[in-house]
PDB file of C-alpha atoms and ligand atoms in Angstrom:
ATOM      1  CA  MET A   1       9.062   7.678  -0.588  1.00 30.00           C
ATOM      2  CA  GLN A   2      11.985   9.617  -1.293  1.00 34.00           C
ATOM      3  CA  LEU A   3      13.932   7.278  -4.038  1.00 32.00           C
ATOM      4  CA  ASN A   4      16.781   9.556  -4.219  1.00 36.00           C
ATOM      5  CA  PRO A   5      19.355   8.835  -1.651  1.00 34.00           C
ATOM      6  CA  SER A   6      20.698  12.476  -2.140  1.00 35.00           C
ATOM      7  CA  ARG A   7      17.193  13.976  -0.903  1.00 36.00           C
ATOM      8  CA  ASN A   8      17.186  11.646   2.076  1.00 38.00           C
ATOM      9  CA  ARG A   9      18.305  12.979   5.411  1.00 40.00           C
ATOM     10  CA  PHE A  10      19.254   9.371   6.526  1.00 40.00           C
ATOM     11  CA  GLY A  11      22.169   7.513   5.150  1.00 42.00           C
ATOM     12  CA  LEU A  12      22.512   4.650   2.452  1.00 42.00           C
ATOM     13  CA  LYS A  13      21.558   1.881   5.031  1.00 42.00           C
ATOM     14  CA  GLU A  14      18.692   3.617   6.250  1.00 41.00           C
ATOM     15  CA  TRP A  15      17.436   4.369   2.580  1.00 40.00           C
ATOM     16  CA  LEU A  16      17.754   0.975   1.324  1.00 39.00           C
ATOM     17  CA  SER A  17      15.588  -0.029   4.712  1.00 39.00           C
ATOM     18  CA  GLU A  18      13.324   2.301   3.736  1.00 39.00           C
ATOM     19  CA  ILE A  19      12.736   0.907   0.411  1.00 39.00           C
ATOM     20  CA  ALA A  20      12.683  -2.907   2.022  1.00 38.00           C
ATOM     21  CA  VAL A  21       9.629  -2.589   4.053  1.00 44.00           C
ATOM     22  CA  GLY A  22       7.839   0.148   1.581  1.00 50.00           C
ATOM     23  CA  VAL A  23       8.168   3.083   3.345  1.00 76.00           C
ATOM     24  CA  SER A  24       6.517   6.412   4.507  1.00 87.00           C
ATOM     25  CA  MET A  25       2.749   7.681   4.353  1.00 92.00           C
ATOM     26  CA  LYS A  26       1.257  11.323   4.298  1.00 93.00           C
ATOM     27  CA  GLY A  27       0.310  12.524   7.641  1.00 94.00           C
ATOM     28  CA  VAL A  28      -3.583  13.017   6.743  1.00 94.00           C
ATOM     29  CA  VAL A  29      -3.702   9.102   7.051  1.00 96.00           C
ATOM     30  CA  PHE A  30      -2.362   9.539  10.715  1.00 97.00           C
ATOM     31  CA  THR A  31      -4.637  12.789  11.799  1.00 97.00           C
ATOM     32  CA  GLU A  32      -7.595  11.035  10.379  1.00 98.00           C
ATOM     33  CA  PHE A  33      -6.592   7.707  12.350  1.00 98.00           C
ATOM     34  CA  LEU A  34      -6.550   9.512  15.454  1.00 98.00           C
ATOM     35  CA  ALA A  35      -9.524  11.438  14.726  1.00 98.00           C
ATOM     36  CA  PHE A  36     -11.376   7.945  14.022  1.00 98.00           C
ATOM     37  CA  VAL A  37     -10.162   6.739  17.618  1.00 98.00           C
ATOM     38  CA  SER A  38     -11.235   9.757  19.211  1.00 98.00           C
ATOM     39  CA  GLU A  39     -14.727   9.813  17.686  1.00 98.00           C
ATOM     40  CA  SER A  40     -15.285   6.117  17.910  1.00 98.00           C
ATOM     41  CA  TRP A  41     -14.036   5.633  21.624  1.00 98.00           C
ATOM     42  CA  ASP A  42     -12.233   8.655  23.147  1.00 98.00           C
ATOM     43  CA  GLU A  43      -9.212  10.907  23.399  1.00 98.00           C
ATOM     44  CA  ASP A  44      -7.672   8.789  26.633  1.00 98.00           C
ATOM     45  CA  LEU A  45      -7.576   5.746  24.173  1.00 98.00           C
ATOM     46  CA  VAL A  46      -5.667   8.158  21.587  1.00 98.00           C
ATOM     47  CA  ASP A  47      -3.065   8.795  24.341  1.00 97.00           C
ATOM     48  CA  ASP A  48      -2.952   5.373  25.418  1.00 98.00           C
ATOM     49  CA  ILE A  49      -2.221   3.965  22.159  1.00 98.00           C
ATOM     50  CA  ILE A  50       0.423   6.845  21.273  1.00 98.00           C
ATOM     51  CA  GLU A  51       1.737   6.128  24.156  1.00 97.00           C
ATOM     52  CA  ALA A  52       2.144   2.396  24.102  1.00 97.00           C
ATOM     53  CA  SER A  53       3.531   2.501  20.312  1.00 97.00           C
ATOM     54  CA  ALA A  54       6.561   4.313  21.108  1.00 91.00           C
ATOM     55  CA  LEU A  55       6.687   6.263  17.982  1.00 95.00           C
ATOM     56  CA  GLU A  56       9.541   8.106  16.264  1.00 94.00           C
ATOM     57  CA  SER A  57       7.369  10.942  15.791  1.00 95.00           C
ATOM     58  CA  GLY A  58       5.883  10.962  19.079  1.00 95.00           C
ATOM     59  CA  GLY A  59       2.245  10.966  17.728  1.00 96.00           C
ATOM     60  CA  ALA A  60       2.377  14.673  16.664  1.00 95.00           C
ATOM     61  CA  TYR A  61       1.374  14.396  12.991  1.00 97.00           C
ATOM     62  CA  THR A  62       0.161  17.249  10.770  1.00 95.00           C
ATOM     63  CA  SER A  63      -1.595  16.408   7.727  1.00 90.00           C
ATOM     64  CA  VAL A  64       0.888  17.268   5.322  1.00 87.00           C
ATOM     65  CA  GLY A  65       4.311  15.958   7.059  1.00 93.00           C
ATOM     66  CA  THR A  66       5.161  12.404   5.839  1.00 93.00           C
ATOM     67  CA  TYR A  67       5.789   9.586   8.446  1.00 95.00           C
ATOM     68  CA  ASP A  68       6.963   6.267   8.486  1.00 94.00           C
ATOM     69  CA  HIS A  69       4.243   3.566   7.564  1.00 94.00           C
ATOM     70  CA  ARG A  70       5.299   1.443  10.567  1.00 94.00           C
ATOM     71  CA  GLU A  71       3.788   3.934  12.949  1.00 97.00           C
ATOM     72  CA  ILE A  72       0.306   3.011  11.834  1.00 97.00           C
ATOM     73  CA  VAL A  73       1.120  -0.552  12.255  1.00 97.00           C
ATOM     74  CA  SER A  74       1.831   0.064  15.640  1.00 97.00           C
ATOM     75  CA  LEU A  75      -1.056   2.416  16.418  1.00 98.00           C
ATOM     76  CA  LEU A  76      -3.407  -0.344  14.950  1.00 98.00           C
ATOM     77  CA  GLU A  77      -1.791  -3.055  16.957  1.00 98.00           C
ATOM     78  CA  ALA A  78      -2.153  -0.884  19.911  1.00 98.00           C
ATOM     79  CA  LEU A  79      -5.826  -0.195  19.391  1.00 98.00           C
ATOM     80  CA  SER A  80      -6.666  -3.929  18.793  1.00 98.00           C
ATOM     81  CA  PHE A  81      -5.383  -4.998  21.895  1.00 98.00           C
ATOM     82  CA  ARG A  82      -7.047  -2.390  23.848  1.00 98.00           C
ATOM     83  CA  THR A  83     -10.520  -2.495  22.247  1.00 98.00           C
ATOM     84  CA  GLU A  84     -10.267  -6.501  22.199  1.00 98.00           C
ATOM     85  CA  GLN A  85     -10.799  -6.343  18.063  1.00 98.00           C
ATOM     86  CA  PRO A  86      -9.293  -7.800  15.288  1.00 98.00           C
ATOM     87  CA  LYS A  87      -6.958  -5.399  13.171  1.00 98.00           C
ATOM     88  CA  ASP A  88      -8.552  -6.120   9.895  1.00 98.00           C
ATOM     89  CA  ALA A  89     -11.978  -5.065  11.157  1.00 98.00           C
ATOM     90  CA  LEU A  90     -10.535  -1.964  12.736  1.00 98.00           C
ATOM     91  CA  MET A  91      -8.642  -1.389   9.553  1.00 98.00           C
ATOM     92  CA  ARG A  92     -11.796  -1.218   7.478  1.00 98.00           C
ATOM     93  CA  GLN A  93     -13.905   0.691  10.166  1.00 98.00           C
ATOM     94  CA  PHE A  94     -11.186   3.373   9.538  1.00 98.00           C
ATOM     95  CA  GLY A  95     -11.599   2.922   6.011  1.00 98.00           C
ATOM     96  CA  PHE A  96     -15.143   3.876   6.373  1.00 98.00           C
ATOM     97  CA  TYR A  97     -14.825   6.631   8.273  1.00 98.00           C
ATOM     98  CA  LEU A  98     -11.602   7.981   5.952  1.00 98.00           C
ATOM     99  CA  ALA A  99     -14.042   7.852   2.776  1.00 98.00           C
ATOM    100  CA  GLY A 100     -16.494  10.315   4.744  1.00 98.00           C
ATOM    101  CA  ARG A 101     -13.722  12.647   5.896  1.00 97.00           C
ATOM    102  CA  PHE A 102     -12.375  12.418   2.146  1.00 96.00           C
ATOM    103  CA  SER A 103     -16.067  13.267   0.719  1.00 97.00           C
ATOM    104  CA  VAL A 104     -15.911  16.505   2.918  1.00 96.00           C
ATOM    105  CA  PHE A 105     -12.204  17.367   2.338  1.00 93.00           C
ATOM    106  CA  PHE A 106     -12.293  16.909  -1.403  1.00 93.00           C
ATOM    107  CA  PRO A 107     -16.051  16.731  -2.530  1.00 96.00           C
ATOM    108  CA  GLN A 108     -14.917  17.789  -6.118  1.00 96.00           C
ATOM    109  CA  PHE A 109     -13.652  13.669  -6.576  1.00 97.00           C
ATOM    110  CA  PHE A 110     -17.163  12.750  -5.708  1.00 98.00           C
ATOM    111  CA  THR A 111     -19.574  14.924  -7.485  1.00 98.00           C
ATOM    112  CA  ARG A 112     -17.811  14.626 -10.926  1.00 97.00           C
ATOM    113  CA  CYS A 113     -19.100  10.977 -10.473  1.00 98.00           C
ATOM    114  CA  ASP A 114     -22.763   9.953 -11.233  1.00 97.00           C
ATOM    115  CA  THR A 115     -22.268   6.175  -9.816  1.00 97.00           C
ATOM    116  CA  LEU A 116     -20.447   4.358  -7.176  1.00 98.00           C
ATOM    117  CA  PHE A 117     -18.881   2.413 -10.163  1.00 98.00           C
ATOM    118  CA  ALA A 118     -17.267   5.661 -11.841  1.00 98.00           C
ATOM    119  CA  PHE A 119     -15.910   6.687  -8.697  1.00 98.00           C
ATOM    120  CA  LEU A 120     -14.137   3.691  -7.993  1.00 98.00           C
ATOM    121  CA  ALA A 121     -12.980   3.575 -11.301  1.00 98.00           C
ATOM    122  CA  SER A 122     -11.643   7.060 -11.112  1.00 98.00           C
ATOM    123  CA  ILE A 123      -9.517   6.576  -7.807  1.00 98.00           C
ATOM    124  CA  ASP A 124      -6.413   5.453 -10.777  1.00 96.00           C
ATOM    125  CA  ASP A 125      -7.335   7.310 -13.519  1.00 95.00           C
ATOM    126  CA  TYR A 126      -7.719  10.723 -11.683  1.00 97.00           C
ATOM    127  CA  ILE A 127      -8.067  11.062  -7.945  1.00 97.00           C
ATOM    128  CA  HIS A 128      -4.625   9.174  -6.796  1.00 96.00           C
ATOM    129  CA  VAL A 129      -3.238  11.445  -9.642  1.00 96.00           C
ATOM    130  CA  GLU A 130      -4.635  14.384  -8.153  1.00 95.00           C
ATOM    131  CA  VAL A 131      -3.559  13.655  -4.821  1.00 92.00           C
ATOM    132  CA  LYS A 132       0.074  12.835  -6.494  1.00 93.00           C
ATOM    133  CA  LYS A 133       0.116  16.505  -7.547  1.00 93.00           C
ATOM    134  CA  LEU A 134      -0.975  17.758  -4.245  1.00 88.00           C
ATOM    135  CA  TYR A 135       1.456  15.642  -2.266  1.00 88.00           C
ATOM    136  CA  PRO A 136       4.327  14.819  -4.594  1.00 89.00           C
ATOM    137  CA  ASP A 137       5.928  11.992  -2.203  1.00 86.00           C
ATOM    138  CA  ALA A 138       2.981  10.373  -1.566  1.00 89.00           C
ATOM    139  CA  GLU A 139       3.495   6.666  -2.533  1.00 90.00           C
ATOM    140  CA  LEU A 140       0.115   5.633  -3.646  1.00 94.00           C
ATOM    141  CA  PRO A 141      -1.531   1.908  -4.448  1.00 96.00           C
ATOM    142  CA  SER A 142      -2.599   0.905  -7.816  1.00 96.00           C
ATOM    143  CA  PHE A 143      -6.332  -0.047  -8.182  1.00 97.00           C
ATOM    144  CA  ASP A 144      -7.075  -1.277 -11.672  1.00 97.00           C
ATOM    145  CA  VAL A 145     -10.637  -2.262 -12.737  1.00 98.00           C
ATOM    146  CA  LEU A 146     -10.472  -5.612 -14.381  1.00 98.00           C
ATOM    147  CA  GLN A 147     -14.097  -6.042 -15.050  1.00 98.00           C
ATOM    148  CA  SER A 148     -17.252  -3.798 -14.812  1.00 97.00           C
ATOM    149  CA  ASP A 149     -20.730  -4.062 -15.709  1.00 96.00           C
ATOM    150  CA  GLU A 150     -24.317  -2.326 -14.333  1.00 93.00           C
ATOM    151  CA  THR A 151     -24.367  -4.306 -11.269  1.00 96.00           C
ATOM    152  CA  GLN A 152     -20.757  -5.713 -10.647  1.00 98.00           C
ATOM    153  CA  MET A 153     -16.953  -5.009 -10.972  1.00 98.00           C
ATOM    154  CA  SER A 154     -13.952  -6.124  -9.988  1.00 98.00           C
ATOM    155  CA  MET A 155     -10.789  -4.656  -9.346  1.00 98.00           C
ATOM    156  CA  ARG A 156      -7.003  -5.446  -8.628  1.00 98.00           C
ATOM    157  CA  TYR A 157      -5.050  -3.470  -5.431  1.00 98.00           C
ATOM    158  CA  ARG A 158      -1.608  -3.650  -5.171  1.00 97.00           C
ATOM    159  CA  SER A 159       0.662  -1.947  -2.632  1.00 95.00           C
ATOM    160  CA  SER A 160       3.818  -2.370  -1.104  1.00 91.00           C
ATOM    161  CA  ARG A 161       2.046  -1.469   2.277  1.00 92.00           C
ATOM    162  CA  LYS A 162      -0.583  -3.901   1.707  1.00 93.00           C
ATOM    163  CA  MET A 163      -3.469  -2.210   3.433  1.00 96.00           C
ATOM    164  CA  GLU A 164      -6.450  -4.231   1.404  1.00 97.00           C
ATOM    165  CA  ALA A 165      -8.181  -3.847   4.537  1.00 98.00           C
ATOM    166  CA  LEU A 166      -8.324   0.004   4.230  1.00 98.00           C
ATOM    167  CA  ALA A 167      -9.045  -0.228   0.744  1.00 98.00           C
ATOM    168  CA  GLN A 168     -12.204  -2.519   1.440  1.00 98.00           C
ATOM    169  CA  GLY A 169     -13.266  -0.149   4.003  1.00 98.00           C
ATOM    170  CA  LEU A 170     -13.027   2.666   1.752  1.00 98.00           C
ATOM    171  CA  ILE A 171     -15.232   0.981  -1.074  1.00 98.00           C
ATOM    172  CA  TYR A 172     -17.885   0.667   1.441  1.00 98.00           C
ATOM    173  CA  GLY A 173     -17.436   4.137   2.924  1.00 98.00           C
ATOM    174  CA  ALA A 174     -17.901   4.970  -0.890  1.00 98.00           C
ATOM    175  CA  ALA A 175     -20.766   3.186  -1.504  1.00 98.00           C
ATOM    176  CA  HIS A 176     -22.496   4.746   1.607  1.00 98.00           C
ATOM    177  CA  HIS A 177     -21.765   7.891   0.282  1.00 98.00           C
ATOM    178  CA  PHE A 178     -23.254   6.937  -3.288  1.00 97.00           C
ATOM    179  CA  GLY A 179     -26.093   5.665  -1.401  1.00 97.00           C
ATOM    180  CA  CYS A 180     -25.370   1.943  -2.366  1.00 96.00           C
ATOM    181  CA  THR A 181     -25.985  -1.344  -0.664  1.00 97.00           C
ATOM    182  CA  ILE A 182     -23.027  -3.394  -1.916  1.00 98.00           C
ATOM    183  CA  HIS A 183     -20.989  -6.741  -1.069  1.00 98.00           C
ATOM    184  CA  VAL A 184     -17.029  -7.065  -1.035  1.00 98.00           C
ATOM    185  CA  ALA A 185     -15.281  -9.976  -1.289  1.00 98.00           C
ATOM    186  CA  ALA A 186     -11.765  -9.996  -1.437  1.00 97.00           C
ATOM    187  CA  SER A 187      -9.478 -12.813  -2.698  1.00 98.00           C
ATOM    188  CA  ASP A 188      -5.668 -13.337  -3.390  1.00 97.00           C
ATOM    189  CA  GLY A 189      -4.487 -11.965  -6.873  1.00 97.00           C
ATOM    190  CA  GLY A 190      -1.579 -14.424  -6.700  1.00 91.00           C
ATOM    191  CA  ASP A 191       1.287 -12.069  -7.373  1.00 91.00           C
ATOM    192  CA  GLY A 192       0.729 -10.118  -3.852  1.00 93.00           C
ATOM    193  CA  SER A 193      -2.116  -8.487  -5.345  1.00 97.00           C
ATOM    194  CA  VAL A 194      -5.703  -8.487  -4.054  1.00 98.00           C
ATOM    195  CA  ILE A 195      -8.916  -8.807  -6.079  1.00 98.00           C
ATOM    196  CA  PHE A 196     -11.993  -7.171  -4.968  1.00 98.00           C
ATOM    197  CA  ALA A 197     -15.307  -8.531  -6.471  1.00 98.00           C
ATOM    198  CA  ILE A 198     -17.791  -5.705  -5.676  1.00 98.00           C
ATOM    199  CA  ASN A 199     -21.539  -6.544  -6.280  1.00 98.00           C
ATOM    200  CA  GLU A 200     -24.527  -4.190  -5.691  1.00 94.00           C
ATOM    201  CA  ALA A 201     -26.888  -5.830  -3.236  1.00 85.00           C
ATOM    202  CA  GLY A 202     -29.793  -7.759  -5.082  1.00 61.00           C
ATOM    203  CA  SER A 203     -27.729  -8.658  -8.022  1.00 49.00           C
TER     204      SER A 203
HETATM  205  C1  HEM B 301     -11.344  11.485  -2.552  1.00 77.98           C
HETATM  206  C2  HEM B 301     -10.902  10.300  -2.168  1.00 77.98           C
HETATM  207  C3  HEM B 301      -9.629  10.035  -2.068  1.00 77.98           C
HETATM  208  C4  HEM B 301      -8.500  10.521  -2.000  1.00 77.98           C
HETATM  209  C5  HEM B 301      -8.346  12.418  -1.395  1.00 77.98           C
HETATM  210  C6  HEM B 301      -7.430   9.479  -1.344  1.00 77.98           C
HETATM  211  C7  HEM B 301      -6.221  10.154  -1.038  1.00 77.98           C
HETATM  212  C8  HEM B 301      -4.979   9.420  -0.767  1.00 77.98           C
HETATM  213  C9  HEM B 301      -3.701   9.762   0.284  1.00 77.98           C
HETATM  214  C10 HEM B 301      -3.483  10.790   0.291  1.00 77.98           C
HETATM  215  C11 HEM B 301      -3.182   8.592   0.568  1.00 77.98           C
HETATM  216  C12 HEM B 301      -2.077   8.215   1.415  1.00 77.98           C
HETATM  217  C13 HEM B 301      -0.770   8.247  -0.272  1.00 77.98           C
HETATM  218  C14 HEM B 301       0.257   8.174   0.815  1.00 77.98           C
HETATM  219  O1  HEM B 301       0.606   8.331   1.920  1.00 77.98           O
HETATM  220  O2  HEM B 301       1.292   8.235   0.156  1.00 77.98           O
HETATM  221  C15 HEM B 301      -3.933   7.712  -0.279  1.00 77.98           C
HETATM  222  C16 HEM B 301      -3.864   6.144   0.558  1.00 77.98           C
HETATM  223  C17 HEM B 301      -4.296   5.198  -0.285  1.00 77.98           C
HETATM  224  N1  HEM B 301      -5.763   5.223  -0.665  1.00 77.98           N
HETATM  225 FE1  HEM B 301      -6.676   6.730  -1.387  1.00 77.98          FE
HETATM  226  N2  HEM B 301      -7.580   8.485  -1.582  1.00 77.98           N
HETATM  227  C18 HEM B 301      -9.111   8.376  -2.095  1.00 77.98           C
HETATM  228  C19 HEM B 301      -9.521   7.516  -2.442  1.00 77.98           C
HETATM  229  C20 HEM B 301      -9.548   6.292  -2.341  1.00 77.98           C
HETATM  230  C21 HEM B 301     -10.583   4.898  -2.413  1.00 77.98           C
HETATM  231  C22 HEM B 301     -11.855   5.000  -2.612  1.00 77.98           C
HETATM  232  C23 HEM B 301      -9.954   3.893  -2.110  1.00 77.98           C
HETATM  233  C24 HEM B 301     -10.187   2.784  -2.421  1.00 77.98           C
HETATM  234  C25 HEM B 301      -9.636   1.634  -2.577  1.00 77.98           C
HETATM  235  C26 HEM B 301      -8.264   4.434  -1.933  1.00 77.98           C
HETATM  236  C27 HEM B 301      -7.379   3.730  -1.622  1.00 77.98           C
HETATM  237  C28 HEM B 301      -6.352   3.906  -0.639  1.00 77.98           C
HETATM  238  C29 HEM B 301      -5.302   3.269   0.007  1.00 77.98           C
HETATM  239  C30 HEM B 301      -5.676   1.762   0.274  1.00 77.98           C
HETATM  240  C31 HEM B 301      -4.172   3.718   0.469  1.00 77.98           C
HETATM  241  C32 HEM B 301      -3.619   3.141   1.273  1.00 77.98           C
HETATM  242  C33 HEM B 301      -1.996   3.322   0.605  1.00 77.98           C
HETATM  243  C34 HEM B 301      -1.808   1.847   0.108  1.00 77.98           C
HETATM  244  O3  HEM B 301      -2.431   1.229   0.119  1.00 77.98           O
HETATM  245  O4  HEM B 301      -0.426   1.860  -0.093  1.00 77.98           O
HETATM  246  N3  HEM B 301      -8.513   5.744  -2.094  1.00 77.98           N
HETATM  247  N4  HEM B 301      -5.178   8.088  -0.500  1.00 77.98           N
END
């Protein structure tokens, strides 16, 4: 999100409304969302949901572009309607898929960690810091470790976009990459945040 109105191509009203709703999001999330739909269903469904969503961008995303976050919400709603699956479940599936894609695009973020929990702790401390250098206009969530030992970890997720279902899917996808079986329970953090309790299976 661009906080400096002088850098914004819109007027003050639009700038304020952008702050109110929280935002823009990097194109990589959109291009991967459409790839996820194409691979999980087919290309026709991609065309269908773009058409149904009346997007300002027209759905022609590039990975380095920046788009209104509400577009992914519209695409998700259209996908949910057509597949008759709940939005949260679809977002979690997408998160799982996205973690696999990130491990291909950014293998160095995965190989520098020996364990899943070390990887998850590095999201806030390292990964999203590096992502911010790569995409200075990215608006990233915060993801703090509250407690961690060998078999369990709890983390607090906070974002104006409230994409906790995506975060949960990303955690499961990362676990799959590290060969771990986990269970993730999400609970209300009380102040707009969400707390994830992550347990390795069998513990
Ligand atoms: C190699 C690993 C990762 C990379 C390269 C990466 C990169 C990114 C990028 C580029 C965005 C879009 C930001 C924007 O549009 O402004 C994003 C958003 C996000 N990331 Fe990461 N990420 C990684 C791993 C993870 C993991 C494992 C989680 C698990 C919690 C996570 C949680 C999120 C969430 C939930 C968002 C959506 C935006 C929001 O919640 O406000 N990321 N990430």
